[in-house]
Amino acid sequence: MKNRINKLLSNKPKDILSVYYTAGFPTLNDTGTIAESLAAAGADIIEIGIPYSDPVADGPTIQASNTVALKNGMRLSTLIGQVKEIRKKVDIPIILMGYINPVLQYGIDKFAADASAAGVDGVILPDMPMDEYIENYKELFDLVNLSNTFLISPTTSEERVRKIDAVSDGFIYAVSASSITGAKGKFDKQQLDYFRRIKNMNLKNPYLIGFGISNHETFNTASSYGAGAIVGSAFVELLKNAKHLETDITTFVKSLRNNNV
Amino acid sequence: MKFTVDEKGYYGRFGGAFIPEMLYPNVEELRANYLQIITDPGYQRDFHKLLRDYAGRPTPLYLAKRLSERHHATIYLKREDLCHTGSHKINNTIGQILLAQRLGKQKIIAETGAGQHGVATATVCALMGMECIVYMGKVDMERQRPNVERMRILGATVVPALSGSMTLKDATNEAMRHWINHPTETHYIIGSVVGPHPYPDMVARFQSIISDEIKRQLVDEIGNPAPDYVFACVGGGSNAAGAFYNFLDDEHVNLVAVEAAGKGLSSGESAATTALGKPGVLHGSKTILMQTDDGQVVEPHSVSAGLDYPGIGPMHAHLFDVGRVHFVSATDDEALKAGIDLSRAEGIIPALESAHAIAALNQFEFESDDVVVINLSGRGDKDLETYIRWGKY
Ligand SMILES: Cc1ncc(COP(=O)(O)O)c(C=O)c1O
């Protein structure tokens, strides 16, 4: 059985825009408004962050949004309830991204069942090791048709990229640099060499490039190598300062896709 | 029963390497090389020479007569407080800097709570001429000021951790983030038996010199290498791991780990991980940690910055799980009082961390022929301000 992620990727091989934001930020119930606005503005995938007290792979922008979301009272169980509501209006793929500890406390069996029932298509847990996934999670996820996306970075060896490709079903998340999350203006030559290297590996899964995508230029460059790109910190920054969520989100998505907005 | 790490990096159901892919090459490089490097005879020669000539090992095993009289047992203090830089932390930093050199690393990062590990790291970096950055929670920088300046005098850069509770757990997060951003030329010297495999095992091996010496010293003292009890305080658990290590397989030796109860176990301001925590993942390993039912890490509290950590190393989580180590706790007040009592009884002002281990003696009824070893992990110089503020002496 194919989920929404698999369907999207087979229908749209290029220019996929996946947008990350933290659940419960800026206020607890913005999760739904933001999802609907993103879908309406033409995003292809929505990645909703499960807030965590100790997000080690994240830079200051996303860290701060996690802290605010937790203060707002966001919890994993609340988020799954919100996704259920979002699914009544939004039909593009929804991915939950977060750290493994809240998922472990929720209970991995219950999480897989509840998330899938609510309409979640995939999961990204950066601190879940691949071997752990294969041994303890894969069967559970497969059973309820949840994709799991792994990260690769410029320092990931070719052998390991191939191994990750083999256990992935959906897409691979290519982290654009050896870094934590954060918006940057431009890619350097080293990064472009890395994108080219991954492209030339002809992996079975498409890959999306994330970390440091903040504008039309970086989005375009990323999409010219991979199947598309993931925008996180730049979008969270926008949410932090947004005057009117719907219109600001529409403008933001358009500006990523199109230079002259 | 096996208490050491298995080939997958686990102690029973605890351990592993729960790290983002960006850190995988760094941690894998360590995992693939550490055993071969640290068991190499040339490495061992350098390590033991520095421990002797630079750190001042072996540290004495001192028969504390007045303390023994009070508790009706024979009580020895393992004097880690007499190590260069004032605590056991130097055993680990010497081990890791020699390893970092052999891995061809040029830069060192570390996290620190009380500042003891930061000072021990800054010290070996000065010794080896390596660049050193230490992350320290802003709150800890304020309560352990002398150690901040010690690190700076030694040439290290101290970076305040401004996220979360601005204490040890946040300093650890910041150090990990730095390592993600600088993956190739940098070695991260973790200060306790925490973090992803192979850190817990590696740090435990470096600290195991403590129980190695205790055994030899007890043979000289009492003609028997095995005491009836070993006490040690537990923050992340490195001094306890070192003090317990060579006794783990001898089940006649009672091992007692003392956690910081802070203002009391039910006060909401505590750092007693096994009493208040549940299994989960913290700083790269599956272990026991203090957390909400939503899996958010709880901010701990202890008067002692070195014990102010919401987790324990995975080895200790396992030792707790299988009952090999008995976990107890002492409150802030009990530790401060025990610190003053030891100062008066033996002329030794202990670090507040170590004072927790002393305080726990009151919870035990010993047989008159019991031999008890307390690992006195550090000296109290850094804590003078806290003792003074408490004022009851
Ligand atoms: C003197 C002393 N003892 C104990 C500790 C706690 O660490 P661990 O549990 O790793 O020994 C510290 C940490 O800073 C310390 O400075």
XYZ file of C-alpha atoms and ligand atoms in Angstrom:
670
model
C 0.000 0.000 0.000
C 1.261 3.464 -0.853
C 0.897 6.410 1.450
C 0.655 10.068 0.424
C 4.436 10.491 0.457
C 5.033 7.641 -1.998
C 2.250 8.933 -4.256
C 3.601 12.460 -4.274
C 7.116 11.322 -5.076
C 6.039 9.147 -7.970
C 3.865 11.922 -9.430
C 6.235 14.804 -8.864
C 9.939 14.110 -9.353
C 11.070 17.772 -9.086
C 10.593 21.012 -7.156
C 9.032 19.457 -4.096
C 8.697 21.944 -1.288
C 8.518 20.545 2.194
C 8.018 23.022 5.009
C 8.890 22.418 8.647
C 7.379 24.172 11.620
C 7.099 23.458 15.310
C 3.712 22.336 16.603
C 2.073 24.748 19.028
C 4.064 27.771 17.881
C 3.582 30.752 17.986
C 0.431 29.756 19.907
C -0.942 26.343 20.815
C -3.683 26.208 18.200
C -1.736 27.702 15.270
C -0.673 24.199 14.194
C -3.849 23.750 12.149
C -4.008 27.243 10.660
C -0.415 26.952 9.491
C -0.991 23.532 7.917
C -4.032 24.762 6.013
C -2.242 27.910 4.847
C 0.767 25.915 3.654
C -1.396 23.484 1.713
C -3.380 26.347 0.164
C -0.192 28.221 -0.761
C 1.185 25.227 -2.634
C 3.578 23.439 -0.297
C 3.930 19.751 -1.159
C 4.751 18.261 2.240
C 4.102 19.501 5.763
C 6.634 18.566 8.428
C 5.376 19.236 11.925
C 7.918 19.307 14.720
C 7.178 17.523 17.981
C 8.492 19.994 20.568
C 11.300 18.720 22.783
C 13.185 20.177 25.709
C 16.619 19.208 24.374
C 16.720 19.440 20.567
C 20.460 18.800 20.001
C 20.353 18.905 16.211
C 18.643 22.296 16.118
C 19.965 25.829 15.995
C 18.700 28.792 18.037
C 15.585 29.542 15.929
C 14.028 26.081 16.211
C 15.247 25.622 19.790
C 13.416 28.791 20.789
C 10.228 27.702 19.008
C 10.377 24.391 20.906
C 10.684 26.205 24.213
C 7.706 28.452 23.414
C 5.609 25.525 22.191
C 6.242 23.591 25.403
C 5.336 26.654 27.453
C 2.150 26.874 25.403
C 1.330 23.374 26.627
C 2.009 21.436 23.442
C 2.407 17.673 23.926
C 2.656 14.777 21.528
C -0.857 13.593 22.374
C -2.228 17.103 21.695
C -0.400 17.223 18.382
C -1.832 13.897 17.222
C -5.288 15.271 18.005
C -4.530 18.398 15.967
C -3.387 16.321 12.992
C -6.707 14.486 13.070
C -8.446 17.859 12.699
C -6.023 19.040 9.987
C -6.742 15.895 7.986
C -10.363 16.951 7.589
C -9.178 19.791 5.336
C -5.669 19.000 4.136
C -4.696 16.133 1.873
C -0.957 16.639 1.268
C 1.570 14.402 3.087
C 2.113 15.139 6.773
C 5.334 14.115 8.499
C 6.053 14.332 12.219
C 9.621 15.265 13.007
C 11.099 15.122 16.454
C 13.396 13.447 18.916
C 12.977 9.895 20.034
C 12.374 10.383 23.751
C 8.844 11.828 23.612
C 7.933 9.051 21.173
C 9.362 6.394 23.511
C 7.383 7.792 26.434
C 4.199 7.843 24.348
C 4.903 4.197 23.585
C 6.200 3.249 20.193
C 3.349 0.837 19.346
C 0.712 3.313 20.418
C 2.506 6.137 18.605
C 2.620 4.245 15.323
C -1.044 3.282 15.591
C -2.333 6.691 16.739
C -0.221 8.764 14.345
C -1.216 6.676 11.381
C -4.888 6.712 12.363
C -4.751 10.502 12.662
C -3.446 10.745 9.103
C 0.312 11.048 9.568
C 2.258 9.606 6.618
C 5.810 9.650 7.853
C 8.223 10.228 10.669
C 11.670 11.781 10.974
C 13.504 11.050 14.215
C 17.076 12.266 13.764
C 18.387 10.610 16.913
C 16.956 7.182 16.161
C 19.846 5.003 14.965
C 19.310 3.009 11.780
C 20.067 -0.340 13.437
C 17.601 0.411 16.195
C 14.967 1.204 13.559
C 15.566 -1.990 11.646
C 15.463 -4.162 14.761
C 12.680 -2.589 16.762
C 10.562 -0.212 14.710
C 10.454 -1.022 11.026
C 7.874 -3.783 11.256
C 5.607 -1.644 13.394
C 5.850 1.295 11.027
C 5.371 -0.839 7.928
C 2.279 -2.382 9.432
C 0.515 0.985 9.636
C 2.079 2.364 6.465
C 4.252 5.021 8.146
C 7.370 6.003 6.203
C 10.561 6.645 8.102
C 12.990 9.165 6.680
C 16.705 9.020 7.499
C 19.191 11.859 7.340
C 22.501 11.863 5.494
C 25.154 14.582 5.730
C 28.287 15.543 3.787
C 30.346 13.336 6.101
C 28.158 10.247 5.607
C 30.209 7.625 3.773
C 29.036 6.296 0.430
C 28.656 2.839 1.915
C 26.379 4.191 4.630
C 24.343 6.292 2.181
C 23.684 3.086 0.235
C 22.663 1.265 3.389
C 20.300 4.110 4.319
C 18.882 4.066 0.787
C 18.232 0.349 1.106
C 16.154 0.656 4.301
C 14.368 3.879 3.297
C 10.936 3.964 1.753
C 9.918 7.448 0.683
C 12.728 9.950 0.510
C 16.157 10.611 1.995
C 16.769 13.831 3.881
C 20.097 15.239 2.712
C 21.381 17.686 5.300
C 23.089 20.379 3.248
C 26.126 20.894 5.489
C 27.809 19.517 8.573
C 25.691 21.641 10.843
C 22.675 21.998 13.055
C 19.531 23.603 11.607
C 19.589 27.277 10.710
C 18.861 29.568 7.798
C 21.803 30.588 5.611
C 21.986 32.682 2.507
C 23.937 30.616 -0.003
C 25.569 27.275 -0.762
C 29.333 27.041 -1.217
C 31.234 24.908 -3.713
C 31.772 22.091 -1.230
C 28.047 21.787 -0.706
C 27.365 21.758 -4.434
C 29.986 19.017 -4.881
C 28.203 17.008 -2.220
C 24.780 17.471 -3.861
C 26.312 16.335 -7.157
C 27.936 13.327 -5.505
C 24.602 12.189 -4.045
C 22.831 12.817 -7.341
C 25.385 10.692 -9.196
C 24.874 7.793 -6.811
C 21.514 7.110 -8.501
C 19.786 6.094 -5.304
C 16.524 4.182 -5.385
C 14.891 6.850 -3.190
C 14.635 10.495 -4.198
C 16.288 12.954 -1.856
C 15.246 16.330 -0.537
C 17.836 18.832 0.611
C 17.333 20.535 3.953
C 19.107 22.805 6.496
C 20.075 26.278 5.326
C 17.327 26.678 2.685
C 15.918 30.145 3.150
C 15.057 31.783 -0.173
C 14.284 31.291 -3.829
C 17.939 30.918 -4.784
C 18.768 28.176 -2.292
C 15.450 26.442 -2.968
C 16.115 26.461 -6.700
C 19.665 25.215 -6.383
C 18.586 22.439 -4.045
C 15.785 21.389 -6.388
C 18.127 21.333 -9.340
C 20.075 18.495 -7.675
C 17.511 16.705 -5.542
C 13.773 16.194 -5.850
C 13.243 19.349 -3.868
C 14.012 21.037 -0.619
C 12.973 21.365 2.996
C 12.626 24.784 4.598
C 12.636 25.023 8.386
C 14.337 27.796 10.332
C 13.503 30.502 7.775
C 9.825 29.570 8.012
C 9.860 29.405 11.825
C 11.497 32.840 11.808
C 8.650 34.084 9.608
C 6.035 32.625 11.989
C 7.687 34.316 14.920
C 7.271 37.714 13.282
C 4.055 37.081 11.339
C 1.364 39.755 11.485
C -1.246 37.721 9.670
C -0.447 34.009 9.385
C -2.418 33.129 6.217
C -1.203 35.985 4.030
C 2.368 35.938 5.314
C 2.586 32.195 4.682
C 1.201 32.572 1.165
C 3.723 35.282 0.372
C 6.561 33.225 1.813
C 5.753 30.074 -0.164
C 5.348 32.080 -3.380
C 8.662 33.837 -2.822
C 10.435 30.492 -2.435
C 8.951 29.120 -5.622
C 9.200 32.269 -7.647
C 11.899 34.879 -7.706
C 9.869 37.952 -8.533
C 7.293 38.014 -5.781
C 25.915 -11.524 35.219
C 27.883 -9.247 32.963
C 28.265 -5.607 33.951
C 30.487 -4.299 31.214
C 29.377 -3.117 27.806
C 28.421 -5.619 25.081
C 29.559 -5.506 21.465
C 26.536 -3.430 20.466
C 27.299 -0.770 23.051
C 24.635 -1.836 25.549
C 24.568 -2.567 29.262
C 21.512 -4.792 29.508
C 18.698 -2.670 28.075
C 20.614 0.602 28.435
C 23.241 2.324 26.300
C 23.522 2.464 22.521
C 24.263 5.498 20.381
C 21.165 7.659 19.806
C 22.766 10.409 17.804
C 21.846 12.416 14.719
C 23.411 11.145 11.519
C 25.657 14.233 11.422
C 27.527 12.838 14.435
C 27.679 9.269 13.206
C 31.108 9.506 11.539
C 32.695 11.097 14.635
C 31.263 8.578 17.046
C 31.935 5.699 14.689
C 35.562 6.760 14.321
C 35.891 6.617 18.090
C 34.056 3.335 18.408
C 36.142 1.656 15.762
C 39.450 2.804 17.268
C 39.214 3.378 20.989
C 39.915 -0.112 22.269
C 42.850 -0.680 20.003
C 44.355 2.701 20.890
C 43.882 2.620 24.646
C 45.077 -0.959 25.086
C 48.214 -0.316 23.046
C 51.317 -0.683 25.273
C 52.767 2.653 24.108
C 49.512 4.419 24.943
C 49.322 2.687 28.319
C 52.890 3.745 29.113
C 52.122 7.418 28.309
C 48.825 7.297 30.199
C 50.271 5.830 33.383
C 53.315 8.067 33.295
C 51.125 11.168 33.155
C 48.818 9.829 35.856
C 51.854 9.383 38.100
C 54.040 12.379 37.289
C 51.406 14.915 36.362
C 48.165 13.992 38.114
C 49.847 12.730 41.269
C 48.676 9.117 41.290
C 48.352 6.850 43.083
C 46.153 8.918 45.364
C 46.295 7.872 49.029
C 43.826 5.536 50.677
C 43.492 7.216 54.023
C 42.145 5.590 57.176
C 39.742 8.163 58.601
C 39.941 7.399 62.319
C 37.412 9.857 63.705
C 34.901 9.054 60.972
C 35.460 5.340 61.676
C 34.776 5.834 65.381
C 31.584 7.695 64.660
C 30.211 5.039 62.376
C 31.625 2.017 64.199
C 33.425 0.641 61.174
C 36.784 0.945 59.451
C 36.382 3.783 56.994
C 38.887 4.691 54.339
C 38.794 7.739 52.117
C 40.095 7.342 48.576
C 41.719 10.715 48.158
C 40.784 11.745 44.597
C 40.628 15.263 46.019
C 44.417 15.212 45.995
C 44.612 14.746 42.229
C 46.016 17.620 40.223
C 43.153 20.080 39.536
C 41.267 18.805 42.581
C 39.148 15.893 41.443
C 39.038 12.537 39.684
C 38.104 14.285 36.423
C 41.763 14.534 35.390
C 42.021 10.716 35.032
C 39.568 10.853 32.165
C 40.874 13.992 30.485
C 44.423 12.620 30.375
C 43.078 9.427 28.841
C 41.001 11.246 26.250
C 43.594 13.827 25.219
C 46.099 11.070 24.482
C 43.407 9.348 22.451
C 42.534 12.581 20.606
C 46.192 13.038 19.650
C 46.349 9.532 18.255
C 43.205 10.226 16.223
C 44.941 13.290 14.777
C 42.515 15.822 16.291
C 43.645 19.422 16.797
C 40.811 20.906 18.793
C 39.062 19.911 21.977
C 35.590 20.739 23.211
C 34.033 19.842 26.551
C 30.990 20.527 28.702
C 31.210 21.230 32.385
C 28.872 21.592 35.358
C 30.877 22.321 38.500
C 33.766 23.379 36.316
C 35.948 20.501 37.532
C 35.786 18.675 34.231
C 36.256 21.955 32.385
C 39.351 22.746 34.414
C 40.688 19.212 33.959
C 40.138 19.531 30.203
C 41.647 23.028 29.975
C 44.624 21.688 31.926
C 45.437 18.808 29.594
C 44.868 21.071 26.575
C 47.418 23.524 27.976
C 49.740 20.589 28.593
C 49.426 19.336 25.035
C 49.149 22.722 23.344
C 45.666 22.093 21.965
C 42.868 24.585 21.442
C 40.133 24.219 24.033
C 36.515 25.370 24.149
C 34.412 24.596 27.215
C 30.628 24.976 27.300
C 29.219 25.839 30.692
C 25.679 26.768 31.706
C 25.341 30.437 32.493
C 23.903 29.591 35.923
C 26.878 27.342 36.688
C 29.309 30.030 35.535
C 27.861 32.247 38.210
C 27.941 29.704 41.045
C 31.383 28.295 40.180
C 33.187 31.489 39.251
C 36.675 30.540 40.430
C 36.652 27.551 38.075
C 35.631 29.767 35.147
C 38.669 31.927 35.778
C 40.893 28.874 36.234
C 39.874 27.672 32.780
C 40.565 31.099 31.309
C 43.964 31.303 32.981
C 44.739 27.929 31.417
C 43.971 29.398 28.009
C 40.561 27.873 27.371
C 37.577 29.711 25.925
C 34.527 29.338 28.151
C 31.254 29.663 26.259
C 28.067 30.202 28.281
C 25.202 27.830 27.475
C 22.107 30.010 27.338
C 19.457 27.432 26.461
C 17.111 25.523 28.794
C 17.998 25.646 32.472
C 21.481 26.943 31.605
C 23.168 24.154 33.579
C 25.064 20.946 32.803
C 22.492 19.307 30.524
C 22.336 22.428 28.365
C 26.119 22.742 28.273
C 26.160 19.149 27.010
C 23.604 20.005 24.304
C 25.734 22.969 23.218
C 28.891 20.862 23.079
C 27.087 18.306 20.907
C 25.863 21.073 18.598
C 29.395 22.399 18.312
C 30.609 18.914 17.441
C 27.947 18.595 14.731
C 29.175 21.891 13.273
C 32.865 20.906 13.476
C 32.957 17.210 12.774
C 36.419 16.447 11.503
C 39.159 18.250 13.409
C 37.503 18.262 16.844
C 37.395 15.716 19.636
C 34.684 16.020 22.266
C 35.952 15.118 25.743
C 32.791 14.094 27.604
C 33.265 14.442 31.352
C 31.302 11.504 32.682
C 30.160 7.986 31.828
C 27.348 9.422 29.715
C 26.833 10.013 26.002
C 26.676 7.621 23.071
C 28.674 4.397 23.015
C 31.702 4.194 23.304
C 31.928 7.121 25.731
C 30.469 5.428 28.821
C 32.792 2.455 28.446
C 35.800 4.572 27.558
C 35.390 6.965 30.481
C 34.721 4.062 32.890
C 37.960 2.412 31.764
C 39.938 5.606 32.358
C 38.410 6.044 35.810
C 38.832 2.362 36.732
C 42.331 3.261 37.951
C 40.539 4.328 41.161
C 39.338 0.847 42.117
C 42.504 -0.682 40.746
C 44.474 1.311 43.300
C 41.946 0.730 46.097
C 42.397 -3.026 45.706
C 46.165 -2.839 45.863
C 46.118 -0.396 48.761
C 43.675 -2.529 50.742
C 45.977 -5.517 50.395
C 48.697 -3.451 52.065
C 46.326 -2.106 54.703
C 44.225 -5.111 55.657
C 45.667 -7.979 53.634
C 42.520 -8.286 51.526
C 41.691 -6.464 48.291
C 37.929 -6.456 48.874
C 36.150 -4.027 51.222
C 32.619 -4.624 52.486
C 31.330 -1.351 51.070
C 32.272 1.228 48.452
C 30.431 4.567 48.491
C 30.509 7.145 45.702
C 28.373 10.085 44.640
C 26.703 9.984 41.235
C 26.192 12.892 38.895
C 26.713 11.286 35.508
C 28.552 8.583 37.391
C 32.228 8.660 36.429
C 33.817 8.650 39.872
C 31.369 5.954 40.950
C 32.096 3.922 37.822
C 35.809 4.157 38.563
C 35.420 3.289 42.249
C 33.095 0.328 41.517
C 34.688 -0.990 38.325
C 37.061 -3.641 39.678
C 34.590 -4.776 42.333
C 31.589 -5.329 40.067
C 32.175 -9.059 39.738
C 32.724 -9.581 43.459
C 29.180 -9.590 44.792
C 30.421 -9.601 48.405
C 31.376 -5.964 47.947
C 28.352 -3.741 48.569
C 28.376 -0.866 46.121
C 26.480 2.253 47.147
C 25.748 5.122 44.758
C 24.633 8.380 46.317
C 22.456 10.729 44.298
C 21.617 14.330 45.076
C 18.157 14.629 46.591
C 18.370 18.427 46.403
C 15.702 19.925 48.644
C 14.125 16.496 49.123
C 12.822 13.713 46.884
C 9.274 15.052 46.809
C 10.176 18.760 46.774
C 10.166 19.081 42.992
C 13.746 20.319 43.305
C 15.895 17.237 43.196
C 18.468 15.458 41.059
C 17.926 11.904 42.348
C 17.617 10.231 38.976
C 16.899 6.621 39.936
C 14.345 7.692 42.545
C 12.493 10.050 40.219
C 13.386 8.984 36.686
C 12.232 6.541 34.035
C 13.973 4.868 31.083
C 14.416 7.086 28.047
C 17.064 8.654 25.843
C 19.317 11.494 26.976
C 22.509 12.801 25.380
C 22.901 9.887 23.040
C 22.160 6.886 25.187
C 19.213 4.965 26.514
C 19.337 5.353 30.256
C 17.277 6.477 33.238
C 16.389 10.156 33.282
C 14.106 12.583 35.028
C 11.327 13.492 32.626
C 7.672 14.394 32.330
C 5.184 11.800 31.104
C 5.396 13.605 27.743
C 9.123 12.769 27.579
C 10.438 16.271 28.266
C 13.623 16.360 30.307
C 13.037 17.803 33.766
C 15.314 20.501 35.154
C 17.068 18.987 38.145
C 18.245 20.732 41.272
C 21.206 20.156 43.532
C 23.305 22.526 45.597
C 26.218 20.724 43.996
C 26.651 21.704 40.348
C 28.440 18.425 39.539
C 25.394 16.398 40.580
C 22.858 18.756 38.991
C 22.144 16.468 36.048
C 18.817 14.802 35.140
C 20.323 11.476 34.082
C 22.930 8.863 34.951
C 25.215 6.898 32.661
C 23.756 3.760 31.051
C 26.107 1.499 33.001
C 24.623 2.805 36.248
C 21.092 2.488 34.878
C 21.868 -1.180 34.286
C 23.545 -1.675 37.681
C 20.444 -0.135 39.282
C 18.135 -2.221 37.116
C 19.716 -5.536 38.104
C 20.264 -4.491 41.717
C 24.041 -4.778 41.692
C 24.434 -1.234 43.015
C 22.337 0.120 45.865
C 21.165 3.686 45.130
C 20.468 6.122 47.949
C 20.318 9.906 48.110
C 21.344 12.806 50.333
C 19.775 16.261 50.455
C 21.529 19.604 50.014
C 21.467 20.208 53.760
C 22.706 16.721 54.628
C 25.595 17.116 52.207
C 26.568 20.571 53.475
C 26.481 19.322 57.049
C 28.523 16.233 56.172
C 31.051 18.481 54.436
C 31.496 20.604 57.560
C 31.627 17.483 59.768
C 34.374 15.945 57.651
C 36.306 19.203 57.728
C 36.207 19.217 61.533
C 36.752 15.499 62.045
C 39.522 14.869 59.540
C 40.788 18.242 58.374
C 39.518 17.656 54.848
C 37.062 20.048 53.187
C 35.304 17.921 50.558
C 33.699 18.998 47.305
C 29.935 19.213 47.767
C 29.548 16.312 45.347
C 31.740 14.084 47.517
C 30.021 15.370 50.650
C 26.884 13.552 49.450
C 28.755 10.237 49.674
C 29.845 11.057 53.234
C 26.315 12.107 54.204
C 24.927 8.736 53.131
C 26.951 6.936 55.834
C 24.260 7.983 58.300
C 21.757 5.757 56.516
C 23.747 2.568 57.243
C 24.324 0.398 60.282
C 27.715 -1.206 59.865
C 29.124 -4.304 61.552
C 32.133 -3.404 63.675
C 34.483 -5.337 61.381
C 33.148 -3.775 58.188
C 35.664 -2.112 55.897
C 34.146 0.856 54.075
C 35.766 2.855 51.284
C 34.375 6.264 50.370
C 35.477 7.748 47.126
C 36.301 11.334 47.996
C 35.956 12.532 44.425
C 37.074 16.128 44.896
C 38.105 18.940 47.188
C 35.957 21.763 48.437
C 37.877 24.839 47.325
C 35.472 25.490 44.464
C 32.503 25.281 46.862
C 33.685 27.704 49.516
C 31.150 30.319 48.463
C 28.314 27.827 48.849
C 29.557 26.689 52.251
C 29.876 30.329 53.289
C 26.382 31.199 52.098
C 24.973 28.212 54.002
C 26.870 29.486 56.989
C 26.194 26.773 59.590
C 29.732 26.156 60.806
C 34.286 16.487 42.707
C 33.243 15.919 41.829
N 32.667 14.757 42.160
C 31.698 14.211 41.394
C 31.245 14.834 40.254
C 30.115 14.216 39.508
O 30.502 13.590 38.327
P 30.569 12.024 38.189
O 29.275 11.472 38.687
O 30.776 11.792 36.748
O 31.707 11.548 39.009
C 31.834 16.044 39.853
C 31.384 16.729 38.627
O 31.667 17.832 38.329
C 32.854 16.597 40.667
O 33.418 17.764 40.348
